[in-house]
């Protein structure tokens, strides 16, 4: 009778896990896309998000008001950060364009 050909369990460093979480939280990947990118199960990514960045778990349909409010706060904060970065890049572009003339 053949044995179960299961692969040995892989162990990932915390740095690897945090990088995978950043794909979802900072780069905009879906959990499935991030899982495919780093060759792990989507369930692993979800677990790592809970472990390293619980605030980044998107609220789903039927979520409580508290979860939706927390997600709204998180998204507003992320939007402000993105707008600030965009403004800095605009100013830098204008400065370097003026310098090169």
Short mmCIF file of N, CA, C and O in Angstrom, two decimals:
data_model
loop_
_atom_site.label_atom_id
_atom_site.label_comp_id
_atom_site.label_asym_id
_atom_site.label_seq_id
_atom_site.Cartn_x
_atom_site.Cartn_y
_atom_site.Cartn_z
N UNK A 1 0.83 -1.17 0.00
CA UNK A 1 0.00 0.00 0.00
C UNK A 1 0.88 1.25 0.00
O UNK A 1 1.78 1.36 0.82
N UNK A 2 0.66 2.19 -0.91
CA UNK A 2 1.51 3.39 -0.95
C UNK A 2 1.23 4.29 0.24
O UNK A 2 0.10 4.43 0.70
N UNK A 3 2.30 4.93 0.70
CA UNK A 3 2.17 5.87 1.81
C UNK A 3 1.62 7.20 1.30
O UNK A 3 1.67 7.49 0.12
N UNK A 4 1.13 7.99 2.21
CA UNK A 4 0.63 9.30 1.86
C UNK A 4 1.81 10.19 1.45
O UNK A 4 2.69 10.45 2.25
N UNK A 5 1.84 10.67 0.21
CA UNK A 5 3.00 11.44 -0.27
C UNK A 5 2.93 12.91 0.15
O UNK A 5 3.09 13.80 -0.66
N UNK A 6 2.69 13.16 1.42
CA UNK A 6 2.63 14.54 1.90
C UNK A 6 4.02 15.13 1.98
O UNK A 6 4.97 14.46 2.36
N UNK A 7 4.09 16.38 1.63
CA UNK A 7 5.37 17.07 1.72
C UNK A 7 5.61 17.46 3.17
O UNK A 7 4.66 17.69 3.92
N UNK A 8 6.88 17.55 3.55
CA UNK A 8 7.15 17.97 4.94
C UNK A 8 6.67 19.41 5.16
O UNK A 8 6.65 20.23 4.24
N UNK A 9 6.30 19.69 6.37
CA UNK A 9 5.81 21.01 6.73
C UNK A 9 6.93 22.03 6.62
O UNK A 9 8.01 21.83 7.17
N UNK A 10 6.67 23.14 5.89
CA UNK A 10 7.68 24.18 5.75
C UNK A 10 7.56 25.16 6.90
O UNK A 10 6.47 25.49 7.35
N UNK A 11 8.70 25.64 7.34
CA UNK A 11 8.73 26.64 8.40
C UNK A 11 9.26 27.93 7.80
O UNK A 11 10.31 27.94 7.15
N UNK A 12 8.51 29.02 8.00
CA UNK A 12 8.88 30.32 7.44
C UNK A 12 9.30 31.26 8.55
O UNK A 12 8.72 31.26 9.64
N UNK A 13 10.27 32.09 8.27
CA UNK A 13 10.73 33.06 9.26
C UNK A 13 9.69 34.17 9.43
O UNK A 13 8.85 34.39 8.55
N UNK A 14 9.77 34.87 10.55
CA UNK A 14 8.86 35.99 10.77
C UNK A 14 9.04 37.07 9.71
O UNK A 14 8.08 37.71 9.29
N UNK A 15 10.27 37.26 9.25
CA UNK A 15 10.54 38.26 8.21
C UNK A 15 9.79 37.90 6.92
O UNK A 15 9.20 38.76 6.27
N UNK A 16 9.82 36.62 6.56
CA UNK A 16 9.12 36.14 5.36
C UNK A 16 7.61 36.39 5.52
O UNK A 16 6.94 36.89 4.61
N UNK A 17 7.09 36.07 6.70
CA UNK A 17 5.66 36.23 6.96
C UNK A 17 5.26 37.70 6.89
O UNK A 17 4.23 38.04 6.31
N UNK A 18 6.08 38.56 7.49
CA UNK A 18 5.77 39.99 7.46
C UNK A 18 5.80 40.53 6.03
O UNK A 18 4.98 41.37 5.65
N UNK A 19 6.73 40.03 5.22
CA UNK A 19 6.79 40.45 3.82
C UNK A 19 5.53 40.03 3.07
O UNK A 19 4.99 40.80 2.26
N UNK A 20 5.05 38.83 3.35
CA UNK A 20 3.83 38.36 2.72
C UNK A 20 2.63 39.19 3.17
O UNK A 20 1.76 39.54 2.36
N UNK A 21 2.59 39.55 4.44
CA UNK A 21 1.50 40.40 4.96
C UNK A 21 1.55 41.77 4.30
O UNK A 21 0.51 42.34 3.95
N UNK A 22 2.74 42.31 4.08
CA UNK A 22 2.87 43.62 3.44
C UNK A 22 2.33 43.62 2.01
O UNK A 22 1.87 44.65 1.53
N UNK A 23 2.40 42.47 1.33
CA UNK A 23 1.83 42.40 -0.01
C UNK A 23 0.34 42.74 0.04
O UNK A 23 -0.18 43.43 -0.85
N UNK A 24 -0.33 42.28 1.08
CA UNK A 24 -1.76 42.53 1.22
C UNK A 24 -2.02 43.92 1.78
O UNK A 24 -2.84 44.67 1.25
N UNK A 25 -1.29 44.29 2.83
CA UNK A 25 -1.61 45.53 3.55
C UNK A 25 -1.07 46.78 2.87
O UNK A 25 -1.69 47.83 2.97
N UNK A 26 0.05 46.68 2.20
CA UNK A 26 0.67 47.88 1.62
C UNK A 26 0.71 47.89 0.10
O UNK A 26 0.71 48.94 -0.51
N UNK A 27 0.77 46.73 -0.51
CA UNK A 27 0.89 46.68 -1.97
C UNK A 27 -0.45 46.48 -2.67
O UNK A 27 -0.52 46.54 -3.89
N UNK A 28 -1.50 46.18 -1.92
CA UNK A 28 -2.82 46.05 -2.52
C UNK A 28 -3.14 44.70 -3.13
O UNK A 28 -4.13 44.56 -3.84
N UNK A 29 -2.34 43.68 -2.85
CA UNK A 29 -2.64 42.35 -3.34
C UNK A 29 -3.85 41.80 -2.60
O UNK A 29 -4.10 42.15 -1.44
N UNK A 30 -4.60 40.91 -3.26
CA UNK A 30 -5.61 40.16 -2.52
C UNK A 30 -4.88 39.05 -1.77
O UNK A 30 -3.71 38.75 -2.05
N UNK A 31 -5.58 38.44 -0.84
CA UNK A 31 -4.95 37.35 -0.08
C UNK A 31 -4.56 36.22 -1.02
O UNK A 31 -3.48 35.65 -0.91
N UNK A 32 -5.42 35.91 -1.98
CA UNK A 32 -5.13 34.84 -2.95
C UNK A 32 -3.90 35.18 -3.80
O UNK A 32 -3.02 34.34 -4.00
N UNK A 33 -3.82 36.43 -4.27
CA UNK A 33 -2.66 36.84 -5.08
C UNK A 33 -1.38 36.77 -4.27
O UNK A 33 -0.35 36.32 -4.78
N UNK A 34 -1.42 37.22 -3.04
CA UNK A 34 -0.24 37.18 -2.18
C UNK A 34 0.18 35.74 -1.92
O UNK A 34 1.36 35.40 -1.95
N UNK A 35 -0.80 34.88 -1.68
CA UNK A 35 -0.50 33.47 -1.42
C UNK A 35 0.16 32.82 -2.64
O UNK A 35 1.14 32.08 -2.52
N UNK A 36 -0.35 33.13 -3.83
CA UNK A 36 0.25 32.60 -5.05
C UNK A 36 1.66 33.15 -5.26
O UNK A 36 2.56 32.43 -5.68
N UNK A 37 1.85 34.42 -4.93
CA UNK A 37 3.15 35.06 -5.14
C UNK A 37 4.24 34.46 -4.27
O UNK A 37 5.39 34.37 -4.69
N UNK A 38 3.89 34.06 -3.05
CA UNK A 38 4.92 33.51 -2.15
C UNK A 38 4.80 32.00 -1.97
O UNK A 38 5.50 31.41 -1.16
N UNK A 39 3.91 31.37 -2.74
CA UNK A 39 3.75 29.92 -2.78
C UNK A 39 3.38 29.33 -1.42
O UNK A 39 4.02 28.39 -0.92
N UNK A 40 2.34 29.91 -0.82
CA UNK A 40 1.78 29.36 0.42
C UNK A 40 0.27 29.33 0.28
O UNK A 40 -0.29 29.91 -0.65
N UNK A 41 -0.39 28.70 1.22
CA UNK A 41 -1.85 28.62 1.20
C UNK A 41 -2.45 29.96 1.63
O UNK A 41 -1.89 30.63 2.50
N UNK A 42 -3.57 30.34 1.04
CA UNK A 42 -4.23 31.58 1.47
C UNK A 42 -4.54 31.60 2.97
O UNK A 42 -4.48 32.64 3.60
N UNK A 43 -4.83 30.44 3.53
CA UNK A 43 -5.11 30.36 4.96
C UNK A 43 -3.89 30.82 5.77
O UNK A 43 -4.03 31.47 6.81
N UNK A 44 -2.70 30.49 5.30
CA UNK A 44 -1.48 30.91 5.99
C UNK A 44 -1.37 32.43 5.99
O UNK A 44 -1.04 33.04 7.01
N UNK A 45 -1.66 33.05 4.85
CA UNK A 45 -1.61 34.51 4.76
C UNK A 45 -2.60 35.13 5.74
O UNK A 45 -2.27 36.07 6.46
N UNK A 46 -3.83 34.59 5.79
CA UNK A 46 -4.83 35.12 6.72
C UNK A 46 -4.34 35.01 8.16
O UNK A 46 -4.50 35.94 8.95
N UNK A 47 -3.76 33.87 8.51
CA UNK A 47 -3.25 33.68 9.87
C UNK A 47 -2.13 34.67 10.17
O UNK A 47 -2.07 35.22 11.27
N UNK A 48 -1.26 34.90 9.21
CA UNK A 48 -0.13 35.82 9.42
C UNK A 48 -0.64 37.25 9.57
O UNK A 48 -0.10 38.03 10.35
N UNK A 49 -1.68 37.62 8.82
CA UNK A 49 -2.25 38.95 8.94
C UNK A 49 -2.81 39.12 10.35
O UNK A 49 -2.60 40.14 10.99
N UNK A 50 -3.52 38.11 10.84
CA UNK A 50 -4.06 38.18 12.19
C UNK A 50 -2.94 38.32 13.22
O UNK A 50 -3.08 39.05 14.20
N UNK A 51 -1.85 37.64 12.97
CA UNK A 51 -0.73 37.66 13.91
C UNK A 51 0.03 38.98 13.87
O UNK A 51 0.37 39.54 14.91
N UNK A 52 0.32 39.48 12.68
CA UNK A 52 1.21 40.63 12.54
C UNK A 52 0.50 41.96 12.30
O UNK A 52 1.06 43.01 12.57
N UNK A 53 -0.69 41.95 11.72
CA UNK A 53 -1.37 43.21 11.40
C UNK A 53 -2.88 43.00 11.43
O UNK A 53 -3.54 43.04 10.41
N UNK A 54 -3.42 42.80 12.60
CA UNK A 54 -4.84 42.50 12.75
C UNK A 54 -5.73 43.62 12.21
O UNK A 54 -6.84 43.39 11.80
N UNK A 55 -5.24 44.86 12.21
CA UNK A 55 -6.06 45.97 11.74
C UNK A 55 -6.25 45.94 10.23
O UNK A 55 -7.07 46.67 9.70
N UNK A 56 -5.48 45.13 9.52
CA UNK A 56 -5.53 45.14 8.06
C UNK A 56 -6.52 44.13 7.47
O UNK A 56 -6.66 44.06 6.27
N UNK A 57 -7.19 43.37 8.31
CA UNK A 57 -8.14 42.39 7.79
C UNK A 57 -9.38 43.15 7.31
O UNK A 57 -10.01 43.86 8.08
N UNK A 58 -9.71 43.02 6.01
CA UNK A 58 -10.85 43.76 5.51
C UNK A 58 -12.15 43.25 6.11
O UNK A 58 -12.33 42.07 6.32
N UNK A 59 -13.07 44.16 6.39
CA UNK A 59 -14.38 43.77 6.90
C UNK A 59 -15.17 43.18 5.74
O UNK A 59 -15.05 43.61 4.60
N UNK A 60 -15.97 42.19 6.03
CA UNK A 60 -16.74 41.54 4.98
C UNK A 60 -18.22 41.86 5.14
O UNK A 60 -18.63 42.52 6.10
N UNK A 61 -19.00 41.40 4.21
CA UNK A 61 -20.44 41.62 4.28
C UNK A 61 -20.96 40.98 5.56
O UNK A 61 -20.59 39.87 5.91
N UNK A 62 -21.77 41.71 6.26
CA UNK A 62 -22.32 41.19 7.51
C UNK A 62 -21.44 41.46 8.72
O UNK A 62 -21.69 40.95 9.79
N UNK A 63 -20.38 42.24 8.55
CA UNK A 63 -19.51 42.57 9.67
C UNK A 63 -20.24 43.49 10.63
O UNK A 63 -21.15 44.21 10.26
N UNK A 64 -19.77 43.48 11.85
CA UNK A 64 -20.39 44.34 12.86
C UNK A 64 -20.04 45.80 12.57
O UNK A 64 -19.10 46.11 11.84
N UNK A 65 -20.80 46.68 13.17
CA UNK A 65 -20.54 48.11 13.00
C UNK A 65 -19.15 48.47 13.49
O UNK A 65 -18.47 49.30 12.89
N UNK A 66 -18.73 47.88 14.61
CA UNK A 66 -17.40 48.18 15.14
C UNK A 66 -16.31 47.81 14.14
O UNK A 66 -15.35 48.56 13.96
N UNK A 67 -16.47 46.68 13.47
CA UNK A 67 -15.47 46.26 12.48
C UNK A 67 -15.45 47.22 11.30
O UNK A 67 -14.39 47.58 10.79
N UNK A 68 -16.63 47.63 10.87
CA UNK A 68 -16.71 48.57 9.74
C UNK A 68 -16.13 49.93 10.11
O UNK A 68 -15.44 50.56 9.31
N UNK A 69 -16.40 50.38 11.31
CA UNK A 69 -15.86 51.67 11.76
C UNK A 69 -14.34 51.59 11.84
O UNK A 69 -13.64 52.50 11.41
N UNK A 70 -13.83 50.48 12.37
CA UNK A 70 -12.37 50.31 12.48
C UNK A 70 -11.73 50.27 11.09
O UNK A 70 -10.68 50.88 10.87
N UNK A 71 -12.38 49.57 10.16
CA UNK A 71 -11.83 49.51 8.80
C UNK A 71 -11.88 50.89 8.14
O UNK A 71 -10.93 51.30 7.47
N UNK A 72 -12.96 51.62 8.35
CA UNK A 72 -13.08 52.96 7.80
C UNK A 72 -11.97 53.86 8.33
O UNK A 72 -11.34 54.60 7.57
N UNK A 73 -11.70 53.78 9.62
CA UNK A 73 -10.62 54.58 10.22
C UNK A 73 -9.27 54.21 9.60
O UNK A 73 -8.47 55.08 9.26
N UNK A 74 -9.03 52.90 9.46
CA UNK A 74 -7.77 52.42 8.88
C UNK A 74 -7.62 52.92 7.45
O UNK A 74 -6.55 53.38 7.04
N UNK A 75 -8.70 52.85 6.68
CA UNK A 75 -8.64 53.27 5.28
C UNK A 75 -8.43 54.78 5.15
O UNK A 75 -7.69 55.23 4.27
N UNK A 76 -9.06 55.56 6.03
CA UNK A 76 -8.85 57.00 6.00
C UNK A 76 -7.39 57.34 6.31
O UNK A 76 -6.80 58.22 5.68
N UNK A 77 -6.82 56.63 7.27
CA UNK A 77 -5.43 56.85 7.63
C UNK A 77 -4.52 56.50 6.45
O UNK A 77 -3.59 57.24 6.11
N UNK A 78 -4.81 55.37 5.79
CA UNK A 78 -4.01 54.97 4.63
C UNK A 78 -4.14 55.98 3.49
O UNK A 78 -3.17 56.27 2.79
N UNK A 79 -5.35 56.50 3.30
CA UNK A 79 -5.57 57.50 2.25
C UNK A 79 -4.78 58.77 2.53
O UNK A 79 -4.14 59.33 1.63
N UNK A 80 -4.79 59.24 3.77
CA UNK A 80 -4.03 60.43 4.12
C UNK A 80 -2.54 60.22 3.86
O UNK A 80 -1.85 61.11 3.35
N UNK A 81 -2.04 59.04 4.20
CA UNK A 81 -0.63 58.71 3.96
C UNK A 81 -0.32 58.75 2.46
O UNK A 81 0.67 59.33 2.03
N UNK A 82 -1.19 58.14 1.66
CA UNK A 82 -0.98 58.10 0.22
C UNK A 82 -1.04 59.50 -0.39
O UNK A 82 -0.24 59.83 -1.28
N UNK A 83 -1.97 60.32 0.08
CA UNK A 83 -2.07 61.69 -0.43
C UNK A 83 -0.82 62.50 -0.08
O UNK A 83 -0.33 63.27 -0.89
N UNK A 84 -0.31 62.31 1.14
CA UNK A 84 0.89 63.02 1.55
C UNK A 84 2.09 62.60 0.68
O UNK A 84 2.85 63.44 0.20
N UNK A 85 2.21 61.30 0.44
CA UNK A 85 3.30 60.81 -0.40
C UNK A 85 3.18 61.36 -1.81
O UNK A 85 4.17 61.74 -2.43
N UNK A 86 1.95 61.40 -2.34
CA UNK A 86 1.72 61.93 -3.68
C UNK A 86 2.13 63.39 -3.76
O UNK A 86 2.79 63.82 -4.72
N UNK A 87 1.76 64.17 -2.76
CA UNK A 87 2.10 65.59 -2.75
C UNK A 87 3.61 65.80 -2.70
O UNK A 87 4.14 66.68 -3.38
N UNK A 88 4.29 64.99 -1.92
CA UNK A 88 5.75 65.09 -1.83
C UNK A 88 6.37 64.77 -3.19
O UNK A 88 7.28 65.46 -3.65
N UNK A 89 5.87 63.73 -3.84
CA UNK A 89 6.40 63.37 -5.16
C UNK A 89 6.13 64.45 -6.20
O UNK A 89 6.97 64.72 -7.05
N UNK A 90 4.97 65.09 -6.13
CA UNK A 90 4.67 66.18 -7.06
C UNK A 90 5.67 67.32 -6.89
O UNK A 90 6.19 67.86 -7.86
N UNK A 91 5.93 67.69 -5.64
CA UNK A 91 6.87 68.77 -5.36
C UNK A 91 8.28 68.40 -5.81
O UNK A 91 9.00 69.24 -6.37
N UNK A 92 8.68 67.16 -5.57
CA UNK A 92 10.01 66.72 -5.98
C UNK A 92 10.14 66.73 -7.50
O UNK A 92 11.17 67.14 -8.05
N UNK A 93 9.09 66.30 -8.20
CA UNK A 93 9.10 66.30 -9.66
C UNK A 93 9.24 67.72 -10.19
O UNK A 93 10.03 67.98 -11.11
N UNK A 94 8.49 68.64 -9.62
CA UNK A 94 8.56 70.03 -10.07
C UNK A 94 9.95 70.61 -9.80
O UNK A 94 10.52 71.32 -10.63
N UNK A 95 10.51 70.30 -8.65
CA UNK A 95 11.83 70.81 -8.29
C UNK A 95 12.90 70.30 -9.26
O UNK A 95 13.70 71.06 -9.77
N UNK A 96 12.88 68.98 -9.52
CA UNK A 96 13.90 68.42 -10.41
C UNK A 96 13.70 68.84 -11.86
O UNK A 96 14.66 68.95 -12.62
N UNK A 97 12.45 69.07 -12.26
CA UNK A 97 12.19 69.55 -13.61
C UNK A 97 12.76 70.96 -13.78
O UNK A 97 13.33 71.30 -14.82
N UNK A 98 12.62 71.77 -12.75
CA UNK A 98 13.14 73.13 -12.79
C UNK A 98 14.68 73.12 -12.78
O UNK A 98 15.31 73.90 -13.47
N UNK A 99 15.27 72.22 -12.01
CA UNK A 99 16.72 72.11 -11.91
C UNK A 99 17.35 71.67 -13.23
O UNK A 99 18.46 72.08 -13.57
N UNK A 100 16.66 70.81 -13.99
CA UNK A 100 17.25 70.28 -15.21
C UNK A 100 17.21 71.26 -16.37
O UNK A 100 17.86 71.05 -17.39
N UNK A 101 16.48 72.34 -16.26
CA UNK A 101 16.38 73.31 -17.36
C UNK A 101 17.52 74.28 -17.33
O UNK A 101 18.24 74.63 -16.58
#
